[in-house]
Every structure is written in structure tokens, then in C-alpha cells.
Coordinates of C-alpha atoms in Angstrom, one line a residue:
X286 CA 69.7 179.7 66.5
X287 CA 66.7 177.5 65.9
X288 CA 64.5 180.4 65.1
X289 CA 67.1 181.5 62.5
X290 CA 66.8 177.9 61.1
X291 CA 63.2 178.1 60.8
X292 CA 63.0 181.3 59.1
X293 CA 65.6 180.6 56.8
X294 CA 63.3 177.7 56.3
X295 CA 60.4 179.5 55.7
X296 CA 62.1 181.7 53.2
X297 CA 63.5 179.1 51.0
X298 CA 61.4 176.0 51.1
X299 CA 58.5 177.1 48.6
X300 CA 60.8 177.9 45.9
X301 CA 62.8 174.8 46.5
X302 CA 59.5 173.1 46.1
X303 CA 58.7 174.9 43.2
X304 CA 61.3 174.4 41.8
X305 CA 61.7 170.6 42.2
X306 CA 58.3 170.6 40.7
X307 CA 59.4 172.3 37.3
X308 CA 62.8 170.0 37.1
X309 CA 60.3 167.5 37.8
X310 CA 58.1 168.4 34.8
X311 CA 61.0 168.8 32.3
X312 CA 62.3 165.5 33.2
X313 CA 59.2 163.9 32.8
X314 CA 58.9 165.7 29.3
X315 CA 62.6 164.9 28.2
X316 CA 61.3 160.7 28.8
X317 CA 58.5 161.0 27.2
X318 CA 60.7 162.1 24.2
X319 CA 63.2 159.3 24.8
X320 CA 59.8 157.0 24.8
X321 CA 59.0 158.8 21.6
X322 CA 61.8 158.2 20.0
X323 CA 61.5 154.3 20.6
X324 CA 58.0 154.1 20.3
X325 CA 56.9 155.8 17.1
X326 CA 54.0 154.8 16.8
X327 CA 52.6 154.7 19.6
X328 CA 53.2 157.6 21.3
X329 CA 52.6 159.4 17.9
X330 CA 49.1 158.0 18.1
X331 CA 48.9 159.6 22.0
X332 CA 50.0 162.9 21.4
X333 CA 47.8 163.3 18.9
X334 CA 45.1 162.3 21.0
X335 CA 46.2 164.5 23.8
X336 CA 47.3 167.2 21.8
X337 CA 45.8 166.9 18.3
X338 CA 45.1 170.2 16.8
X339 CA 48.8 171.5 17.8
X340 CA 50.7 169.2 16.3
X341 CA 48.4 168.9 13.4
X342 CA 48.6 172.1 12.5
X343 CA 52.5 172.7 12.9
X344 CA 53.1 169.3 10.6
X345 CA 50.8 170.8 7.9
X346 CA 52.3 174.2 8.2
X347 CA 55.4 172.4 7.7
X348 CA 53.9 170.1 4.9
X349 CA 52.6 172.8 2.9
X350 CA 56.0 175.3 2.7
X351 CA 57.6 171.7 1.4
X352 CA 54.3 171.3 -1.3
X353 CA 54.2 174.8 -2.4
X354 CA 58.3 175.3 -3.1
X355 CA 57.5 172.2 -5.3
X356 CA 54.7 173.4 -7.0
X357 CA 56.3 176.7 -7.3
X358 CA 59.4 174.7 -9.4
X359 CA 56.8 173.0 -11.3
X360 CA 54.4 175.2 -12.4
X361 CA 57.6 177.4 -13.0
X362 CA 58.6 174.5 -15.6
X363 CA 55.7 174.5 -17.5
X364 CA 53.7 171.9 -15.7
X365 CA 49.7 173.3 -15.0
X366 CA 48.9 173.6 -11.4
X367 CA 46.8 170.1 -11.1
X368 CA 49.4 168.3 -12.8
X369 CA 51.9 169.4 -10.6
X370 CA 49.7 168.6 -7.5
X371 CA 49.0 165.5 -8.6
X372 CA 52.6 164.5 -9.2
X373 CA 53.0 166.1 -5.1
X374 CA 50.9 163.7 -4.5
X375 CA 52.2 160.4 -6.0
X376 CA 56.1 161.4 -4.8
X377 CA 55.6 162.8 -1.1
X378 CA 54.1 161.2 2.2
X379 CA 51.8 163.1 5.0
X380 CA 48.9 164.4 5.9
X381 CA 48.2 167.0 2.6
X382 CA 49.2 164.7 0.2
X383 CA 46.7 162.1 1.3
X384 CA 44.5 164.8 1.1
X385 CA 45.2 165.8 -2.3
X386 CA 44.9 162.2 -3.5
X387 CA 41.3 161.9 -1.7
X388 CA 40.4 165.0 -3.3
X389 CA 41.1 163.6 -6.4
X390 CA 39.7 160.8 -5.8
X391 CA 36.7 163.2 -4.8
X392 CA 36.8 164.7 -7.9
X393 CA 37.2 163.0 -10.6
X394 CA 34.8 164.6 -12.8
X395 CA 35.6 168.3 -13.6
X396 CA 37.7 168.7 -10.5
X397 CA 39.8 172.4 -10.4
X398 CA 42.3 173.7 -8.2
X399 CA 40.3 175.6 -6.2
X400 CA 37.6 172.3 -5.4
X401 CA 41.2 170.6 -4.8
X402 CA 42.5 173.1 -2.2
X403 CA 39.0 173.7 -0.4
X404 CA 38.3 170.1 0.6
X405 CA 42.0 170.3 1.6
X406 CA 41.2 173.7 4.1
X407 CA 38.2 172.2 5.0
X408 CA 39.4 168.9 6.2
X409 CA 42.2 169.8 7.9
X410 CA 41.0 173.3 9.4
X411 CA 43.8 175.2 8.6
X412 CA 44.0 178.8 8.6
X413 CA 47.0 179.0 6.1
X414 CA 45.4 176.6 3.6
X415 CA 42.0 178.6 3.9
X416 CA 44.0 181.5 3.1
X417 CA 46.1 179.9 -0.2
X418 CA 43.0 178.9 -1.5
X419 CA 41.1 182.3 -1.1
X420 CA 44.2 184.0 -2.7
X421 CA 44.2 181.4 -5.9
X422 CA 41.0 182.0 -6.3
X423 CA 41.7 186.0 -6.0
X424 CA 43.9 185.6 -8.5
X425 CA 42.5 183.5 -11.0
X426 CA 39.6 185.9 -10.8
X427 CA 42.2 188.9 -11.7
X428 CA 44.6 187.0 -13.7
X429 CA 47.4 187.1 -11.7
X430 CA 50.0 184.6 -12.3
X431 CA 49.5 181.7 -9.3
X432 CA 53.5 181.4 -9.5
X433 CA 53.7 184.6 -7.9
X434 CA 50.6 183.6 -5.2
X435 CA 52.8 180.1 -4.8
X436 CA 56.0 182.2 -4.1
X437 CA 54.2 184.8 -2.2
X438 CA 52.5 182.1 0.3
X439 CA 55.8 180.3 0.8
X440 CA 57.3 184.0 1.8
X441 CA 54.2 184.0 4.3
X442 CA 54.8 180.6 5.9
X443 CA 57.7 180.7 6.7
X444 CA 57.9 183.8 8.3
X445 CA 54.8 182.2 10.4
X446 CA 56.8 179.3 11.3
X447 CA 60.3 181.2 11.9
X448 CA 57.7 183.5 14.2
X449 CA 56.0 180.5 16.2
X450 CA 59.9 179.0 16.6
X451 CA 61.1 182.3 18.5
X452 CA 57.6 182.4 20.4
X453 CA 58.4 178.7 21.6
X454 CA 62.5 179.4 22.2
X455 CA 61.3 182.6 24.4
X456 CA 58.9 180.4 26.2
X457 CA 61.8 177.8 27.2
X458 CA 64.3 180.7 28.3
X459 CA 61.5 181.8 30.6
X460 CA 61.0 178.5 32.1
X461 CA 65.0 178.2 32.3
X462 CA 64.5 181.5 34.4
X463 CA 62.5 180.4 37.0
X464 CA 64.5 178.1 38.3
X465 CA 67.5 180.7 38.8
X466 CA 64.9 183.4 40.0
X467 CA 63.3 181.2 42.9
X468 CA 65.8 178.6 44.1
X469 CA 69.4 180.1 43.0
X470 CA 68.8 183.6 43.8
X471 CA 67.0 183.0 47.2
X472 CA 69.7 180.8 48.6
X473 CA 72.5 183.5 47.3
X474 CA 70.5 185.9 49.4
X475 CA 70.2 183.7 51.9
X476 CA 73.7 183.0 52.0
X477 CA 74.7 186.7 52.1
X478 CA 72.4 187.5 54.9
X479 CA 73.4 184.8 57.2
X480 CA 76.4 186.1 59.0
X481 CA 74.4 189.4 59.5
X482 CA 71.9 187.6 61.0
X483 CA 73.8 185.3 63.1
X484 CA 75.5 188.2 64.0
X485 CA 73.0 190.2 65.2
X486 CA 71.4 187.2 67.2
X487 CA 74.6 187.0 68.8
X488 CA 74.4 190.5 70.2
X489 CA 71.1 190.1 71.7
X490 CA 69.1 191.8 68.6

């Protein structure tokens, strides 16, 4: 009977462990939201430290949908692309339109959109900026209306953004898994076994 206890031991213990170790983790992730939550400020200022460029670079994407659908309605009104920045600028709060407003400040002097949007791309190393700023300057090349570029980029973004919010979501249901795979499913089996095995002990096997 004690053998039977040890290898039923044996069997189970390293997923329990492993287990406990991922609640573990997600526990210690949910407080660290709760701290978050209560500590703007500074846990904002650690996470960015820890993990700077990832955040970064979903707030911007974020950022620049918002920027764009306004510019898009602006420069849709009548209003010319700088003006309508510049106005971004003045009525919103984050990282691109600080930028924008140090670029003009960069600028004063003959600035243009594409001066604006490249100090933008370069400061904040962002692949989807770099890539609005090579396709308005594609287009002012060729003449094509930077309404449609606006609207097409927008398109664009948030495809990338509904595409890195399934990656994550697909991500957490695999981590949900693991749990049920190496401590649930062991200890069914476990479970289920049992009376053969006490059974066959019994008989002398």
C-alpha cells in the first residue's frame, strides 16, 4: 500500500508543483494590477522601466488610430494637414501629441508634414509611424489625396491591434490550459486507476 502511495506520488507531485507555480505567477500579476490601479504613477513609471518598449509601442499604436480618425475628419472638413495636427495637438494628451508639439517647436521655420511625422517615427521608434510617414510622402510625390492614406492607415492599425489582441487572448487560454492538462487531468487519471491498482496489489500482482 505504501508503494502505491509513493508512486501515485511520483506521478502527480510535479504537475502539482507546476502548477502552484503558474497560479502563483497569475496571482502575483493580478496584485500587481490591483497596485496599479492605486498607484498610478508609480507603478506606471516601473513598468515602463521594466517593460518599456512594449507598452510604448501598444499606447502609441493606440494613440495614433485616435490621431489619424481626427485628422482624417479634419482634413475631410477643409482644414490642411498641419493645421489639423496642430489643433491634435493643443486638444489631446499622450505621448504623440507631445511629440507633435516638440516638433513644432522643432520647426518653426518652414516646418512640413513630412519633417513633422519623421521626428515623430524617429523618436518614438515606431514601425507604424515610419510607415505613415513613408506613405505621405508617397503620396504627396504622386498626388494622391492624404485623406485616403489617413483612412487607409487607420484600416491598417486597427487590423494590427485587433490582430495583437487575439495573439494575447490565445496566449491566456493556453496558460488557462496548463493548469487543467497537468494537475486536473493527472489526478482524474489517477483517480480512475486507483481501484485497479489497489486491486491488483490485493491479488498479489
Amino acid at each position: 500500500m505504501s508503494k502505491i502511495n509513493l508512486y501515485s506520488f511520483i506521478l502527480v507531485a510535479p504537475a502539482i508543483i507546476f502548477s502552484v507555480r503558474l497560479i502563483l505567477e497569475e496571482v502575483a500579476n493580478m496584485l500587481a494590477i490591483s497596485d496599479y490601479a492605486k498607484q498610478l504613477n508609480w507603478i506606471n513609471q516601473l513598468i515602463r522601466k521594466i517593460s518599456r518598449t512594449e507598452v510604448k509601442q501598444s499606447e502609441i499604436n493606440e494613440e495614433l488610430v485616435s490621431i489619424l480618425q481626427m485628422l482624417s475628419i479634419m482634413v475631410s472638413a477643409g482644414e490642411s494637414p498641419m493645421s489639423a495636427m496642430k489643433y491634435v495637438s493643443k486638444r489631446s494628451e499622450g505621448i504623440l501629441p507631445s511629440l507633435i508639439k516638440q516638433s513644432f517647436m522643432k520647426y518653426e521655420d518652414g516646418r512640413t508634414l513630412t519633417q513633422t511625422l519623421d521626428f515623430i517615427a524617429t523618436a518614438t521608434g515606431s514601425s507604424q509611424v515610419r510607415r505613415l510617414t513613408n506613405s505621405i510622402q508617397i503620396a504627396i510625390h504622386r498626388g494622391t489625396p492624404i485623406l485616403e492614406v489617413l483612412n487607409n492607415q487607420v484600416l491598417a492599425l486597427n487590423k494590427q491591434i485587433n490582430f495583437n489582441l487575439m495573439k494575447l487572448s490565445g496566449k491566456s487560454e493556453i496558460t488557462l490550459l496548463i493548469p487543467v492538462v497537468f494537475l486536473i487531468l493527472p489526478v482524474s487519471i489517477s483517480f480512475a486507476i486507483w481501484p485497479s491498482i489497489y486491486g491488483l496489489n490485493q491479488a498479489g500482482f
